Structures are given as structure tokens and as C-alpha cells.
mmCIF file with all atom_site columns, C-alpha atoms in Angstrom:
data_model
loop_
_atom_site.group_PDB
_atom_site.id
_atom_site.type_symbol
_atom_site.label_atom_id
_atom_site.label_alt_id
_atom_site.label_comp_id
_atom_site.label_asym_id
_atom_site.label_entity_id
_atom_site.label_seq_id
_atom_site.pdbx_PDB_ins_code
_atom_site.Cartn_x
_atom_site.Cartn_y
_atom_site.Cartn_z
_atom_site.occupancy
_atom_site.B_iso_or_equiv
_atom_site.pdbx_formal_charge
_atom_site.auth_seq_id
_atom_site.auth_comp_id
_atom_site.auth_asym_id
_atom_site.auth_atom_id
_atom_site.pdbx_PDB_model_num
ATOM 1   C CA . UNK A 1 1   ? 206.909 -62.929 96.361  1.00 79.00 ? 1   UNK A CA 1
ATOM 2   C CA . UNK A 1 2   ? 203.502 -64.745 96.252  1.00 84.00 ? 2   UNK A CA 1
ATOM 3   C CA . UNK A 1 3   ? 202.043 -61.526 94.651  1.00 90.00 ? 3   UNK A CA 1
ATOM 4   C CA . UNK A 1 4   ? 205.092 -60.963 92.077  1.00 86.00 ? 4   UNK A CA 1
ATOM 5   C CA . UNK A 1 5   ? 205.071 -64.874 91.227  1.00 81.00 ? 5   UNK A CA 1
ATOM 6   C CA . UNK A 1 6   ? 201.220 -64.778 90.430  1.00 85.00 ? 6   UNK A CA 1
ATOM 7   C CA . UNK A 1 7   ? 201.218 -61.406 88.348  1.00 87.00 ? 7   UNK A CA 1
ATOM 8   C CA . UNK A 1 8   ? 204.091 -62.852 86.157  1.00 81.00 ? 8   UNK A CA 1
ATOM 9   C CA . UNK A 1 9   ? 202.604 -66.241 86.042  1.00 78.00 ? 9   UNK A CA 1
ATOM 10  C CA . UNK A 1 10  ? 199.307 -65.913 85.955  1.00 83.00 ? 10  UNK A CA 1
ATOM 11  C CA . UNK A 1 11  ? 199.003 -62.069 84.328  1.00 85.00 ? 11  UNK A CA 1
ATOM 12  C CA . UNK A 1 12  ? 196.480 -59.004 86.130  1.00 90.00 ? 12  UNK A CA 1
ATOM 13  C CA . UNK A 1 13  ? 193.412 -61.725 87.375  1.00 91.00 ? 13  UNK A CA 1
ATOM 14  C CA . UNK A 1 14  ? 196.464 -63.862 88.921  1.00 91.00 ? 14  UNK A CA 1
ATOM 15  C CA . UNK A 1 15  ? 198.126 -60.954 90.753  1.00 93.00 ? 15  UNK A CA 1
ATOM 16  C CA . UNK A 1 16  ? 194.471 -59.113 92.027  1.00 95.00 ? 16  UNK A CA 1
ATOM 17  C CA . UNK A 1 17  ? 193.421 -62.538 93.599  1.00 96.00 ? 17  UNK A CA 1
ATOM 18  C CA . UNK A 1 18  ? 196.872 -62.679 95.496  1.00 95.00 ? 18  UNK A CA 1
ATOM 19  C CA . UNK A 1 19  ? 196.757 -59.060 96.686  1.00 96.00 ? 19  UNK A CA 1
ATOM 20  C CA . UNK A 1 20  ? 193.172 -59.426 97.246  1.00 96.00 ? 20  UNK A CA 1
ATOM 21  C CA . UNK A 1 21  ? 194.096 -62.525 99.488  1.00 96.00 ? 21  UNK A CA 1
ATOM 22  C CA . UNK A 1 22  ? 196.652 -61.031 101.282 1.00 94.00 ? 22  UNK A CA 1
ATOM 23  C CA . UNK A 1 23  ? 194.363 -58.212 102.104 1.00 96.00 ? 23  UNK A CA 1
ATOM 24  C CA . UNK A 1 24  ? 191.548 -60.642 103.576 1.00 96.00 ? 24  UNK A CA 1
ATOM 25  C CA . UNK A 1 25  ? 194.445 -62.138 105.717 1.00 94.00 ? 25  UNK A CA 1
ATOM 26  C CA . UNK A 1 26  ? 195.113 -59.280 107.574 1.00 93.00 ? 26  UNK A CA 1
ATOM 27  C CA . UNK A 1 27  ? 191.774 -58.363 107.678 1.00 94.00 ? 27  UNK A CA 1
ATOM 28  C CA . UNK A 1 28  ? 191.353 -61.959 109.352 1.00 93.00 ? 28  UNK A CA 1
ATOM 29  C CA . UNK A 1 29  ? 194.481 -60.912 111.710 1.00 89.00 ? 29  UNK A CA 1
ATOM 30  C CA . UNK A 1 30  ? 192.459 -57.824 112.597 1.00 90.00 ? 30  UNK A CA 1
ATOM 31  C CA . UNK A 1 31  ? 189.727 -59.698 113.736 1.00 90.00 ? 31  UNK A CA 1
ATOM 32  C CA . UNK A 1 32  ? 191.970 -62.045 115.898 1.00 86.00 ? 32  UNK A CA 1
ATOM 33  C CA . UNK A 1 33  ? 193.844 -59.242 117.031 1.00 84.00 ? 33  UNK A CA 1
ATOM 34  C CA . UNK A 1 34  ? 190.048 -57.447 118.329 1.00 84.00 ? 34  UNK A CA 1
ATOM 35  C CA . UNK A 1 35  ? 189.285 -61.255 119.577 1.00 85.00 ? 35  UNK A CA 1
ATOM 36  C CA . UNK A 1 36  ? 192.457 -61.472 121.986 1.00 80.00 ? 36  UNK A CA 1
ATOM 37  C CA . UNK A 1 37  ? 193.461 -64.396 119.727 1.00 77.00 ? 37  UNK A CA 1
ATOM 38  C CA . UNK A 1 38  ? 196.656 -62.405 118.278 1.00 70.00 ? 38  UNK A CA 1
ATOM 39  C CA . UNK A 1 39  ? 198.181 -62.098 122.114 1.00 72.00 ? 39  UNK A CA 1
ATOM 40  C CA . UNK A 1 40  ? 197.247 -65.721 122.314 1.00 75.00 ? 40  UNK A CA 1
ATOM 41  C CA . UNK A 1 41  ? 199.807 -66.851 119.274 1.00 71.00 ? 41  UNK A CA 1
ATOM 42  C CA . UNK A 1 42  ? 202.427 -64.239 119.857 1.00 67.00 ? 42  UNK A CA 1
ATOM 43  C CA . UNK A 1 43  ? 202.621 -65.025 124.016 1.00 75.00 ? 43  UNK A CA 1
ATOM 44  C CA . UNK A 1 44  ? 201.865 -68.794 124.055 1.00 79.00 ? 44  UNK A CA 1
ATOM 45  C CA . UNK A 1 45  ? 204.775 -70.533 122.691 1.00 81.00 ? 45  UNK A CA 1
ATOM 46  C CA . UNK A 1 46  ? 203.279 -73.737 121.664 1.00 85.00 ? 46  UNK A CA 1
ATOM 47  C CA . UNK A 1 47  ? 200.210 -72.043 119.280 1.00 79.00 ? 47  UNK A CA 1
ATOM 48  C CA . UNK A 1 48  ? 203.454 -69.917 118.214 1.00 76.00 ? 48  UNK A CA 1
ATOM 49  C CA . UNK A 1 49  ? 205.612 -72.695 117.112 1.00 82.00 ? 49  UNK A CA 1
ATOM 50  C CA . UNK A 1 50  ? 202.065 -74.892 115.863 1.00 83.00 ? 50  UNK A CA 1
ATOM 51  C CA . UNK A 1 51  ? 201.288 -71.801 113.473 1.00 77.00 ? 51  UNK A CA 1
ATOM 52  C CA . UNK A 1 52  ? 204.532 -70.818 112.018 1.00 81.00 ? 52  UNK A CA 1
ATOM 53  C CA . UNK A 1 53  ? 205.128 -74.741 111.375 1.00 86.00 ? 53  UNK A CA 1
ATOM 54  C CA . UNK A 1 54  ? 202.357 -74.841 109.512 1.00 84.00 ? 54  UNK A CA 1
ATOM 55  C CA . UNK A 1 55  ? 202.485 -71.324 107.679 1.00 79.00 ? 55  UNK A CA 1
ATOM 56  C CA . UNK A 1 56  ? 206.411 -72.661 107.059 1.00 83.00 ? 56  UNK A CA 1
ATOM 57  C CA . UNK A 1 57  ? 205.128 -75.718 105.501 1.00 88.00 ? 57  UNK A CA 1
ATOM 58  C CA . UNK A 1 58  ? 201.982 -74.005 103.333 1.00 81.00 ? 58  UNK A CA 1
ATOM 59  C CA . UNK A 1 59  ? 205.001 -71.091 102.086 1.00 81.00 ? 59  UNK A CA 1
ATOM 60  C CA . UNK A 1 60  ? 206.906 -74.531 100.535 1.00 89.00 ? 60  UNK A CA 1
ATOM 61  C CA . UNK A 1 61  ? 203.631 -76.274 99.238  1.00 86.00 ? 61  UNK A CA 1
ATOM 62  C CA . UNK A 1 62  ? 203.485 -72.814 97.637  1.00 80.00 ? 62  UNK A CA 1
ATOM 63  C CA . UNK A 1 63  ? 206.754 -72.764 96.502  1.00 86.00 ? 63  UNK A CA 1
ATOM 64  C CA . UNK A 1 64  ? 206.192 -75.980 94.712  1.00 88.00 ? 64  UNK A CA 1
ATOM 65  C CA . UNK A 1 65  ? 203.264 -75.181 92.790  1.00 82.00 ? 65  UNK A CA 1
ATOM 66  C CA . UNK A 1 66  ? 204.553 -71.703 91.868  1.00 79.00 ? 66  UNK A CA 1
ATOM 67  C CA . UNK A 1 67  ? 207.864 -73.986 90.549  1.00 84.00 ? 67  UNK A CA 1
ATOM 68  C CA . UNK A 1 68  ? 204.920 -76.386 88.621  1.00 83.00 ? 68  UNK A CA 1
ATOM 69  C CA . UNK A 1 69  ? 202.372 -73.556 87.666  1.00 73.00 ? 69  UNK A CA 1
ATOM 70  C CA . UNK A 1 70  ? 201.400 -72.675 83.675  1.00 68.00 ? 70  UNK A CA 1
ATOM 71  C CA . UNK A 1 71  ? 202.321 -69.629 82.445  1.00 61.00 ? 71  UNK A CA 1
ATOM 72  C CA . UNK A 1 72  ? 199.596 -67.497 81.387  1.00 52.00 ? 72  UNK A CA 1
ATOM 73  C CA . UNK A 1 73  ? 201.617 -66.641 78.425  1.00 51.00 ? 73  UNK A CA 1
ATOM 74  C CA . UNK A 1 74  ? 202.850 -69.452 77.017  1.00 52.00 ? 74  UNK A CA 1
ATOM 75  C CA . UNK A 1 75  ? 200.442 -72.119 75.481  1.00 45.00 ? 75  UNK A CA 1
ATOM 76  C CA . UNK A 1 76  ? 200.982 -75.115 73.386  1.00 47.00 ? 76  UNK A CA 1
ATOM 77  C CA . UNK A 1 77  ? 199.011 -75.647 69.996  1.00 46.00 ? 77  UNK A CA 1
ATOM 78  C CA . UNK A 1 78  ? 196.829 -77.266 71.099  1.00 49.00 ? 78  UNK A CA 1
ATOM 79  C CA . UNK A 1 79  ? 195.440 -74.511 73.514  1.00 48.00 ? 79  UNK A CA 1
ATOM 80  C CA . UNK A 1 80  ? 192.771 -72.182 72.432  1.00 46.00 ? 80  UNK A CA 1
ATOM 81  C CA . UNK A 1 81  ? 193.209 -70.162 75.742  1.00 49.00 ? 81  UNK A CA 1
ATOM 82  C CA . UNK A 1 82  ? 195.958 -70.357 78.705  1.00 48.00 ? 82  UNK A CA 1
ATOM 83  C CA . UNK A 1 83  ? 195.425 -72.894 81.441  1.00 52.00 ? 83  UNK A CA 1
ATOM 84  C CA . UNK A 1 84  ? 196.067 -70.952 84.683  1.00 60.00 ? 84  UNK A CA 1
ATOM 85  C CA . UNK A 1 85  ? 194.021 -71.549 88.212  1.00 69.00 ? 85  UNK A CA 1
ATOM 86  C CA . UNK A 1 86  ? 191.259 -70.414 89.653  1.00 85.00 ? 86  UNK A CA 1
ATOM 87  C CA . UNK A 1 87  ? 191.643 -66.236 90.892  1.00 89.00 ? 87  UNK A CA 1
ATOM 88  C CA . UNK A 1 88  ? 189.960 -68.145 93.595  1.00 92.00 ? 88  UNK A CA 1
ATOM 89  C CA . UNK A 1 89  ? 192.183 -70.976 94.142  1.00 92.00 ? 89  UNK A CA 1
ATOM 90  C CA . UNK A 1 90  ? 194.979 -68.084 94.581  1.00 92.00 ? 90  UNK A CA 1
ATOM 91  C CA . UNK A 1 91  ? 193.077 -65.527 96.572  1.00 95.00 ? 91  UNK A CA 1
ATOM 92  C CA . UNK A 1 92  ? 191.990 -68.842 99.065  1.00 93.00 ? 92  UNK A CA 1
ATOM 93  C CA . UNK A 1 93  ? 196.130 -69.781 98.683  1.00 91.00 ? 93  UNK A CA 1
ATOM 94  C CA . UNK A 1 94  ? 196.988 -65.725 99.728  1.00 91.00 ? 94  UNK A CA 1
ATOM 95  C CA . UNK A 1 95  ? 194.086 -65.613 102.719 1.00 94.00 ? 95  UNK A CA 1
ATOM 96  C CA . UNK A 1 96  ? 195.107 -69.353 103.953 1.00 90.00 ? 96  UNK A CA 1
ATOM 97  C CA . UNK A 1 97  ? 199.299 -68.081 103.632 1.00 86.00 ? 97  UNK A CA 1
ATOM 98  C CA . UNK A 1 98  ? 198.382 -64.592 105.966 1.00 88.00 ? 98  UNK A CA 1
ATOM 99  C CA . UNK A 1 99  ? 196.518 -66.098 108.206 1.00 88.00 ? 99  UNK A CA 1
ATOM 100 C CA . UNK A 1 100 ? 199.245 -68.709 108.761 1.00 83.00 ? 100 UNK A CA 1
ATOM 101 C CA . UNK A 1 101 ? 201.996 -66.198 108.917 1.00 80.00 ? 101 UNK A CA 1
ATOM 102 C CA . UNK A 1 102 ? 202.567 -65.614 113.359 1.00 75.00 ? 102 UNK A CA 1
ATOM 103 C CA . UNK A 1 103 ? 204.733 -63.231 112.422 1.00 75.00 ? 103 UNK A CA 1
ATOM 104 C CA . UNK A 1 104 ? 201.179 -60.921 111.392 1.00 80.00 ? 104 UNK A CA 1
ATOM 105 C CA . UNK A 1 105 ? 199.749 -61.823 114.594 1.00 77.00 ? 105 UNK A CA 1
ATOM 106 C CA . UNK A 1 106 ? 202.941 -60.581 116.780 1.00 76.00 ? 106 UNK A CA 1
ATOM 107 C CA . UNK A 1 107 ? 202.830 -57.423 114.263 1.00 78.00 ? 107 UNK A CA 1
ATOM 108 C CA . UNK A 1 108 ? 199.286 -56.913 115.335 1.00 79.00 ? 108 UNK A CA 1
ATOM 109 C CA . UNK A 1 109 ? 199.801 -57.227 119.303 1.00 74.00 ? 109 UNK A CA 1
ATOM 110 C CA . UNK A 1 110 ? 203.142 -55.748 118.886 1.00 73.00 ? 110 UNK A CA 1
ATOM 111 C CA . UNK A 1 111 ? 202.515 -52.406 117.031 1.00 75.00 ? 111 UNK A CA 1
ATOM 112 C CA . UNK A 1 112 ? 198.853 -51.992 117.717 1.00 76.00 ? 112 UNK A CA 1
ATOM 113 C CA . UNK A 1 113 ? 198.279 -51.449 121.149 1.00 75.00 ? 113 UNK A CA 1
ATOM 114 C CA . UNK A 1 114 ? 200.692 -48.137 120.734 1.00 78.00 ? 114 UNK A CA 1
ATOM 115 C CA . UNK A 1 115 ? 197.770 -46.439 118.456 1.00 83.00 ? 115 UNK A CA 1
ATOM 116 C CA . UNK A 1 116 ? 195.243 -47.282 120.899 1.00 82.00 ? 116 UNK A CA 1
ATOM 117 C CA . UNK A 1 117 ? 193.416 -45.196 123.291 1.00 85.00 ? 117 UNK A CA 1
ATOM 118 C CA . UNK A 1 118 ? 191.016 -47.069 125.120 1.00 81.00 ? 118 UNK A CA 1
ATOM 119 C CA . UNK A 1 119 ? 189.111 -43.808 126.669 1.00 85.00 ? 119 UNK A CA 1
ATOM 120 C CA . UNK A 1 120 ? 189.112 -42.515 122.992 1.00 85.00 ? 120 UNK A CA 1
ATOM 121 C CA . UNK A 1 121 ? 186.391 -45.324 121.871 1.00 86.00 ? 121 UNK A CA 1
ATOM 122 C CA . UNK A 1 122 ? 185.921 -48.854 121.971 1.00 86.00 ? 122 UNK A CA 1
ATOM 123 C CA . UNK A 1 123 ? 189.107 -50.537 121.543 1.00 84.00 ? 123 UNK A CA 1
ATOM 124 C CA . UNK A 1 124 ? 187.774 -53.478 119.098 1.00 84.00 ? 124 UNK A CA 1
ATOM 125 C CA . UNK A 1 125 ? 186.353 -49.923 116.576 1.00 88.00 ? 125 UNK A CA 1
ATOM 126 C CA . UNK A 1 126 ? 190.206 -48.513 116.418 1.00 88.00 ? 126 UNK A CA 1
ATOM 127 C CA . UNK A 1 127 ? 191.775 -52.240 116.339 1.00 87.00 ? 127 UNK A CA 1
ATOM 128 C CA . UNK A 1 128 ? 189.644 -52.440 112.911 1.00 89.00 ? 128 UNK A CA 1
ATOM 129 C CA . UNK A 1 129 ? 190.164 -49.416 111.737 1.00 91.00 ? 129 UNK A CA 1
ATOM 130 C CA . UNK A 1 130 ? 193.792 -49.059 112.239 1.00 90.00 ? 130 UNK A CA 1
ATOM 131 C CA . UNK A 1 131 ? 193.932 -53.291 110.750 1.00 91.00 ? 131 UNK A CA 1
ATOM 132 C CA . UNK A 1 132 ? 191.596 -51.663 107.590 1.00 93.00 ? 132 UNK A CA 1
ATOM 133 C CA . UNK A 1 133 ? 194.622 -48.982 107.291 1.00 94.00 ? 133 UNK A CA 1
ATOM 134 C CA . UNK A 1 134 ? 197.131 -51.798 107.089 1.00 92.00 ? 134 UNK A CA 1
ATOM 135 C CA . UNK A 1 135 ? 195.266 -53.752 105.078 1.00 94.00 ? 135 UNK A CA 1
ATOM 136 C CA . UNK A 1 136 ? 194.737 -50.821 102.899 1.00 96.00 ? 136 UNK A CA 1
ATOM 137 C CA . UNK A 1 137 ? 198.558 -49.953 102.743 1.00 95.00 ? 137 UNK A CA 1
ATOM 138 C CA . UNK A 1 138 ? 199.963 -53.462 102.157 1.00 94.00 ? 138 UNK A CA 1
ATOM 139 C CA . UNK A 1 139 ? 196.837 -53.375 99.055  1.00 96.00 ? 139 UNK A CA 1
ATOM 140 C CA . UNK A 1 140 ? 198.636 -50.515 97.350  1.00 97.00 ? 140 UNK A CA 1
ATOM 141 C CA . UNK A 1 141 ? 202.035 -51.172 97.744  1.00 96.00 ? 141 UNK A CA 1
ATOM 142 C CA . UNK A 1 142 ? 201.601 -54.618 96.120  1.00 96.00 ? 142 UNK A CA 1
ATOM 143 C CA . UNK A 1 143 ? 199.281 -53.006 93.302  1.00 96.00 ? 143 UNK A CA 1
ATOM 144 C CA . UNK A 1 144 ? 202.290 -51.034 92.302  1.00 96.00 ? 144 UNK A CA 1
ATOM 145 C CA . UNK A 1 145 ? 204.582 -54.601 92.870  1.00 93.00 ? 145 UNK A CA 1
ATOM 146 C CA . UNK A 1 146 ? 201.731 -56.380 90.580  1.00 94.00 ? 146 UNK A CA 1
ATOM 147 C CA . UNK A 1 147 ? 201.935 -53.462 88.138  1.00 94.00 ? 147 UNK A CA 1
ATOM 148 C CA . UNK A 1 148 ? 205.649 -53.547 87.258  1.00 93.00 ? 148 UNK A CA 1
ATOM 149 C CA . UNK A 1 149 ? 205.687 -57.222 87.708  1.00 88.00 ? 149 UNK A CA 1
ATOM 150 C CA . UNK A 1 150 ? 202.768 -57.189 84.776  1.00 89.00 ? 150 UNK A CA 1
ATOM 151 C CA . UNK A 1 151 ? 204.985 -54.451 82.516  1.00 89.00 ? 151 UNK A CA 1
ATOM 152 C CA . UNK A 1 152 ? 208.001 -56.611 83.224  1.00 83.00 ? 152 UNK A CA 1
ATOM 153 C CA . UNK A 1 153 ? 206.705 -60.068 82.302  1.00 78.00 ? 153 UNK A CA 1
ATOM 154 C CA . UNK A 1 154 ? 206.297 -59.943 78.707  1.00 77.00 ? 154 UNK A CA 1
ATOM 155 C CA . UNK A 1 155 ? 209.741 -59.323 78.101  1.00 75.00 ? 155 UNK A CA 1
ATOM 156 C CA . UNK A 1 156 ? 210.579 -62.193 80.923  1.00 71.00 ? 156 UNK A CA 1
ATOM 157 C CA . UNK A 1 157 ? 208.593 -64.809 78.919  1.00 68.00 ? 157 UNK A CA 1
ATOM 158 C CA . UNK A 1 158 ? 210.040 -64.301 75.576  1.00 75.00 ? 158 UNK A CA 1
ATOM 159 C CA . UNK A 1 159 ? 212.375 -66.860 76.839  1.00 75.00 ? 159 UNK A CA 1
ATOM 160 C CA . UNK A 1 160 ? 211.070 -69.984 78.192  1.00 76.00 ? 160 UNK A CA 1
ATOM 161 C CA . UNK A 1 161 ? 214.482 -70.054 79.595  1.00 80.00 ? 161 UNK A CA 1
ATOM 162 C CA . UNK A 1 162 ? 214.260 -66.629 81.398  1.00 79.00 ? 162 UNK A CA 1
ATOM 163 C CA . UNK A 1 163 ? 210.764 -68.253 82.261  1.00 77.00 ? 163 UNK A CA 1
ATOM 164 C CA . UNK A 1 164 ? 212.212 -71.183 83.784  1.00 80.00 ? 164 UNK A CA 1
ATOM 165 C CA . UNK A 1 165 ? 214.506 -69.092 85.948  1.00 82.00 ? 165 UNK A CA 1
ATOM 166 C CA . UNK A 1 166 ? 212.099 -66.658 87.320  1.00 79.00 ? 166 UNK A CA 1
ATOM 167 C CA . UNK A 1 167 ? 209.810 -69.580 88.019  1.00 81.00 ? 167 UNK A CA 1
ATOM 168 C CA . UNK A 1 168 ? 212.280 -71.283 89.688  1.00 87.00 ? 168 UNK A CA 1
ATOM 169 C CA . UNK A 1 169 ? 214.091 -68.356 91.249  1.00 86.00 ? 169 UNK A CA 1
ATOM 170 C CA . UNK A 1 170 ? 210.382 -67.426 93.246  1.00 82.00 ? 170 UNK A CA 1
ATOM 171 C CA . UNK A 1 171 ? 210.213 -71.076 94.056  1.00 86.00 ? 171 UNK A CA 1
ATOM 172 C CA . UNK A 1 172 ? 213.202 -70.538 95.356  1.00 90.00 ? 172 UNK A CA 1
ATOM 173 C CA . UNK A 1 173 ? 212.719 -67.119 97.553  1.00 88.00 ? 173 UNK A CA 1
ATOM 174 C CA . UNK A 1 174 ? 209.332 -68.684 98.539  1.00 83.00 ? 174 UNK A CA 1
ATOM 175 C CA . UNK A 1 175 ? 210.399 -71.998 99.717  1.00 91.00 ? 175 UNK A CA 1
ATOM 176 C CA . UNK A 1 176 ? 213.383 -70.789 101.640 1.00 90.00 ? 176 UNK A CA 1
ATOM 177 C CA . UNK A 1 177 ? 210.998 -68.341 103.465 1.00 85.00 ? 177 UNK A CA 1
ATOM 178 C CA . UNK A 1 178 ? 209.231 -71.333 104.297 1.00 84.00 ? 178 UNK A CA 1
ATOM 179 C CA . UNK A 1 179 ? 211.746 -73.548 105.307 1.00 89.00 ? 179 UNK A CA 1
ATOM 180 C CA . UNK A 1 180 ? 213.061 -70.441 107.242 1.00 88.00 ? 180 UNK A CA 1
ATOM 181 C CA . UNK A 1 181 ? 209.742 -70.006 108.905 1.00 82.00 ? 181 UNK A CA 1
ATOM 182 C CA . UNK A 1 182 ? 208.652 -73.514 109.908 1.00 83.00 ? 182 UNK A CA 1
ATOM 183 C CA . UNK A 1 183 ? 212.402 -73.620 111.145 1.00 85.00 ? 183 UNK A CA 1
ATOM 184 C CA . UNK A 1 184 ? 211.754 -70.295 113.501 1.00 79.00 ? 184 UNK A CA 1
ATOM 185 C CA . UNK A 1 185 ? 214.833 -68.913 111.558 1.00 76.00 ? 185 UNK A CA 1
#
């Protein structure tokens, strides 16, 4: 949704950043998962309930601004170009929303450790490579997301109304994830 909200929103730079965020996040699982630090949030229930808290909480600060953000294609007259963040700002949002996710970080020690073969090389070389495959994956499938998303939003924002409603509607999906999350839901 984070992906799909920022490609409508905030057109091809918006949607890039968010993928391109996401990507780093798992990336940054990978190297937690290679660390030990994965095992440590997906066995220890205190770090377990600490993170998804907070990655609940981020998802709904998200939610918010995704309810409050500018479209890229509708300006007033008195704007010579759209007002849209930072591709930064978004791809630090995407990274910051991975990272807090737990739910990576039990994917990583859950799923991982089946590909492994420790006599096959050095576990933290196949831990990256097989986190650089995900990473890799979860980069394509939302390209394709963030390519119909981009086809599909000029016909969404002939409305302001339709606007409104997508906007709100990814608020919406994003927040309840959220709530859902910090909840343990």
C-alpha cells in the first residue's frame, strides 16, 4: 500500500523512492538476519512486542500523511510546479517502515535457515545472497504494482472526489495495518 499510495500520489519519482526504500529495508533485515539480530526480535518477546509497537505506530503516522499528502497532479493557480516531498523523505519513510516491520525479521529467521548449508560456504555469504534475492523479488513485483498504479492514476485524479477516496481509502488500509500491528493482531 505504501508503494501504490506514493505512485498515485506522488507519480514515477514518488513510487521508485518507496520501492527503493522497501528494498534497503530488507536489505537492512539481511544484515540483522547475518548479525543474529533477526533471532533476537523474532525469539525475545519483549524486542518483539517493542518493534512491532513501534512499526504499528510509524504504519499510522504513515497513514496520516498519505491521508494529508499533495497530489502530484493536482495544483492550484498559483503553482508553477506540484508540491510533493522529498523521493528522499519517502525512500527514508519506506527503509524506516521495513526495518520496523518484526514480521520481516521472523520471515528472515523463519524461512532462511531452510536454504542454508553451512558446509556449502560461509553462512553470513548465502544469508546475503539469498536476502539480495528477496530484496530483488519484492523490487519487481512492486515495479509492476508502481506501473499500473502510474497507468491507473490519471484517470483516478480526474476527480478530486475519486482523489479524495483513494487517498483516504490507503489511509485507511495503511492505518488499520498499523493499528493491527502495534495491536499484535
Amino acid at each position: 500500500m505504501y508503494v501504490i499510495a506514493n505512485a498515485a500520489s506522488q507519480g514515477s519519482s514518488g513510487g521508485r523512492a518507496a520501492i527503493a526504500g522497501n528494498a534497503t529495508g530488507i536489505l537492512g533485515h539481511t544484515v540483522l538476519a547475518a548479525l543474529g539480530l533477526s533471532a533476537l526480535i523474532a525469539y525475545s518477546d519483549d524486542v518483539f512486542s517493542t518493534v512491532q509497537l513501534l512499526g504499528g505506530l510509524y504504519l499510522m503516522f504513515l497513514a496520516v500523511r498519505t491521508v494529508h499528502a499533495p497530489s502530484i497532479l493536482r495544483r492550484t493557480e498559483t503553482d508553477a510546479e506540484p508540491v510533493s516531498p522529498c523521493p528522499w523523505i519517502i525512500y527514508h519513510q519506506g527503509i524506516v517502515m521495513n526495518l520496523l516491520n518484526p514480521k520481516v525479521a521472523f520471515l528472515m529467521v523463519a524461512l532462511l535457515p531452510q536454504f542454508i548449508t553451512p558446509a556449502d560456504s560461509p553462512v553470513y555469504i548465502q544469508i546475503a545472497i539469498l536476502g539480495s534475492l528477496h530484496a530483488a523479488i519484492a523490487t519487481i513485483v512492486l515495479s509492476i504494482l508502481a506501473a499500473l498504479t502510474l497507468r491507473a492514476a490519471p484517470y483516478l485524479y480526474e476527480s478530486p472526489r475519486l482523489e479524495r477516496i483513494f487517498r483516504y481509502a490507503s489511509g485507511t488500509v495503511i492505518f488499520t495495518l498499523g493499528a493491527r500491528t502495534a495491536l499484535g493482531i
